[in-house]
Amino acid sequence: MTAVTAPAPRREPRPLRAFFVSLAISAGLLGVLLVADGRVMELRKAKAEVRELDRRIAEEQKENARLTSAIEAANKEEFPAEKVAREELNLVHPEDVVLLYPEGSLSPERPAAASGSTPAKKAGPKIPSPSPAATTGVH
């Protein structure tokens, strides 16, 4: 007599395992396509270039605003350097008329201030004092 063997039990399909295997294969293929495709790298380079150009545009706009304000100040003759030159350094513009008075003719000389007691006053514009003849009424 021959021994009868029972048929092997049928394996049930494993859908979860099949899903993960196909997901891994798909991800691998997608990665290879993305790396191999030069357009993705070109897109990255283009985006980096756009960011750099946006940064340069912002810098140029700041420079443009600075230059525009300098032009407006020049049109109004409000240069800070010119103001300092006129008021603090007592310089004049070539087109200005300069009146020279003899030393001490406009106001009496003040004695030198004591060291450290009071700060020296800033020299302002000199205003001519009236002549003695004008104050006494003698002509």
Short mmCIF file of C-alpha atoms in Angstrom, two decimals:
data_model
loop_
_atom_site.label_atom_id
_atom_site.label_comp_id
_atom_site.label_asym_id
_atom_site.label_seq_id
_atom_site.Cartn_x
_atom_site.Cartn_y
_atom_site.Cartn_z
CA MET A 1 0.00 0.00 0.00
CA THR A 2 0.98 3.36 -0.68
CA ALA A 3 0.88 6.12 1.76
CA VAL A 4 -1.34 9.00 0.88
CA THR A 5 0.10 12.33 1.76
CA ALA A 6 -2.08 15.21 2.55
CA PRO A 7 -1.85 18.16 0.19
CA ALA A 8 0.27 21.08 1.44
CA PRO A 9 -1.77 23.77 3.10
CA ARG A 10 -2.40 26.70 0.79
CA ARG A 11 -0.56 29.92 1.69
CA GLU A 12 -2.73 32.90 2.19
CA PRO A 13 -1.73 36.05 0.34
CA ARG A 14 -0.12 38.75 2.50
CA PRO A 15 -1.41 42.05 1.16
CA LEU A 16 0.45 44.22 3.69
CA ARG A 17 3.80 42.70 2.79
CA ALA A 18 3.10 43.10 -0.93
CA PHE A 19 2.19 46.76 -0.38
CA PHE A 20 5.45 47.57 1.41
CA VAL A 21 7.57 45.71 -1.15
CA SER A 22 5.94 47.60 -4.03
CA LEU A 23 6.27 50.88 -2.10
CA ALA A 24 10.01 50.31 -1.60
CA ILE A 25 10.55 49.45 -5.25
CA SER A 26 8.52 52.49 -6.39
CA ALA A 27 10.43 54.81 -4.06
CA GLY A 28 13.74 53.46 -5.35
CA LEU A 29 12.73 53.97 -8.96
CA LEU A 30 11.44 57.48 -8.25
CA GLY A 31 14.70 58.39 -6.50
CA VAL A 32 16.75 57.12 -9.44
CA LEU A 33 14.61 59.11 -11.87
CA LEU A 34 14.89 62.30 -9.83
CA VAL A 35 18.66 62.05 -9.47
CA ALA A 36 19.20 61.02 -13.07
CA ASP A 37 16.89 63.71 -14.46
CA GLY A 38 18.93 66.90 -14.91
CA ARG A 39 15.86 69.11 -14.88
CA VAL A 40 15.47 68.72 -11.12
CA MET A 41 19.01 69.96 -10.60
CA GLU A 42 18.39 72.81 -13.04
CA LEU A 43 15.29 73.77 -11.08
CA ARG A 44 17.28 73.89 -7.84
CA LYS A 45 19.94 76.04 -9.47
CA ALA A 46 17.30 78.36 -10.92
CA LYS A 47 15.63 78.77 -7.51
CA ALA A 48 18.99 79.58 -5.91
CA GLU A 49 19.66 82.13 -8.64
CA VAL A 50 16.24 83.71 -8.10
CA ARG A 51 16.97 84.07 -4.37
CA GLU A 52 20.34 85.69 -5.13
CA LEU A 53 18.77 88.08 -7.63
CA ASP A 54 16.03 89.02 -5.15
CA ARG A 55 18.72 89.82 -2.58
CA ARG A 56 20.62 91.97 -5.09
CA ILE A 57 17.41 93.77 -6.10
CA ALA A 58 16.74 94.65 -2.45
CA GLU A 59 20.30 96.00 -2.07
CA GLU A 60 20.00 98.06 -5.26
CA GLN A 61 16.65 99.48 -4.13
CA LYS A 62 18.25 100.62 -0.86
CA GLU A 63 21.12 102.22 -2.79
CA ASN A 64 18.63 103.86 -5.16
CA ALA A 65 16.68 105.34 -2.23
CA ARG A 66 19.92 106.67 -0.71
CA LEU A 67 20.97 108.28 -3.98
CA THR A 68 17.50 109.75 -4.53
CA SER A 69 17.60 111.41 -1.12
CA ALA A 70 21.10 112.74 -1.88
CA ILE A 71 19.82 114.22 -5.16
CA GLU A 72 16.89 115.85 -3.37
CA ALA A 73 19.26 117.29 -0.78
CA ALA A 74 21.52 118.59 -3.55
CA ASN A 75 18.58 120.28 -5.24
CA LYS A 76 17.64 121.95 -1.95
CA GLU A 77 21.30 122.76 -1.18
CA GLU A 78 21.09 120.95 2.13
CA PHE A 79 24.31 118.99 1.95
CA PRO A 80 25.41 118.07 5.47
CA ALA A 81 29.04 118.58 4.46
CA GLU A 82 28.30 122.07 3.16
CA LYS A 83 26.42 122.93 6.35
CA VAL A 84 29.37 121.79 8.49
CA ALA A 85 31.82 123.65 6.26
CA ARG A 86 29.85 126.90 6.54
CA GLU A 87 28.88 126.78 10.22
CA GLU A 88 31.76 125.04 11.95
CA LEU A 89 34.73 125.57 9.65
CA ASN A 90 33.71 129.09 8.55
CA LEU A 91 34.26 128.26 4.88
CA VAL A 92 32.41 129.99 2.04
CA HIS A 93 31.09 129.00 -1.36
CA PRO A 94 32.97 130.50 -4.36
CA GLU A 95 29.86 132.45 -5.36
CA ASP A 96 29.37 133.97 -1.88
CA VAL A 97 30.32 137.58 -1.16
CA VAL A 98 32.66 137.82 1.82
CA LEU A 99 32.86 141.02 3.87
CA LEU A 100 36.06 141.47 5.84
CA TYR A 101 36.09 143.76 8.87
CA PRO A 102 39.17 144.79 10.83
CA GLU A 103 39.78 142.71 13.93
CA GLY A 104 37.77 144.03 16.91
CA SER A 105 35.75 146.59 14.93
CA LEU A 106 32.43 144.74 15.32
CA SER A 107 32.59 143.68 18.94
CA PRO A 108 35.06 144.04 21.78
CA GLU A 109 37.38 141.13 22.41
CA ARG A 110 36.36 138.92 25.32
CA PRO A 111 38.93 137.72 27.83
CA ALA A 112 39.89 134.07 27.56
CA ALA A 113 37.66 131.78 29.63
CA ALA A 114 39.16 130.16 32.70
CA SER A 115 40.24 126.61 32.05
CA GLY A 116 37.36 124.20 32.65
CA SER A 117 35.01 126.74 34.25
CA THR A 118 32.62 127.28 31.34
CA PRO A 119 32.68 125.89 27.84
CA ALA A 120 33.57 128.34 25.10
CA LYS A 121 30.63 129.61 23.10
CA LYS A 122 30.38 128.69 19.45
CA ALA A 123 31.12 131.64 17.19
CA GLY A 124 27.98 132.70 15.40
CA PRO A 125 27.43 135.21 12.64
CA LYS A 126 28.83 138.62 13.44
CA ILE A 127 26.34 141.49 13.47
CA PRO A 128 27.79 144.98 13.10
CA SER A 129 27.24 147.21 16.11
CA PRO A 130 25.89 150.71 15.52
CA SER A 131 28.45 153.47 15.24
CA PRO A 132 28.78 155.94 18.15
CA ALA A 133 27.51 158.76 15.93
CA ALA A 134 24.27 156.87 15.20
CA THR A 135 23.54 156.26 18.89
CA THR A 136 24.13 159.84 20.05
CA GLY A 137 22.18 161.43 17.25
CA VAL A 138 25.18 163.52 16.09
CA HIS A 139 25.52 163.65 12.31
#
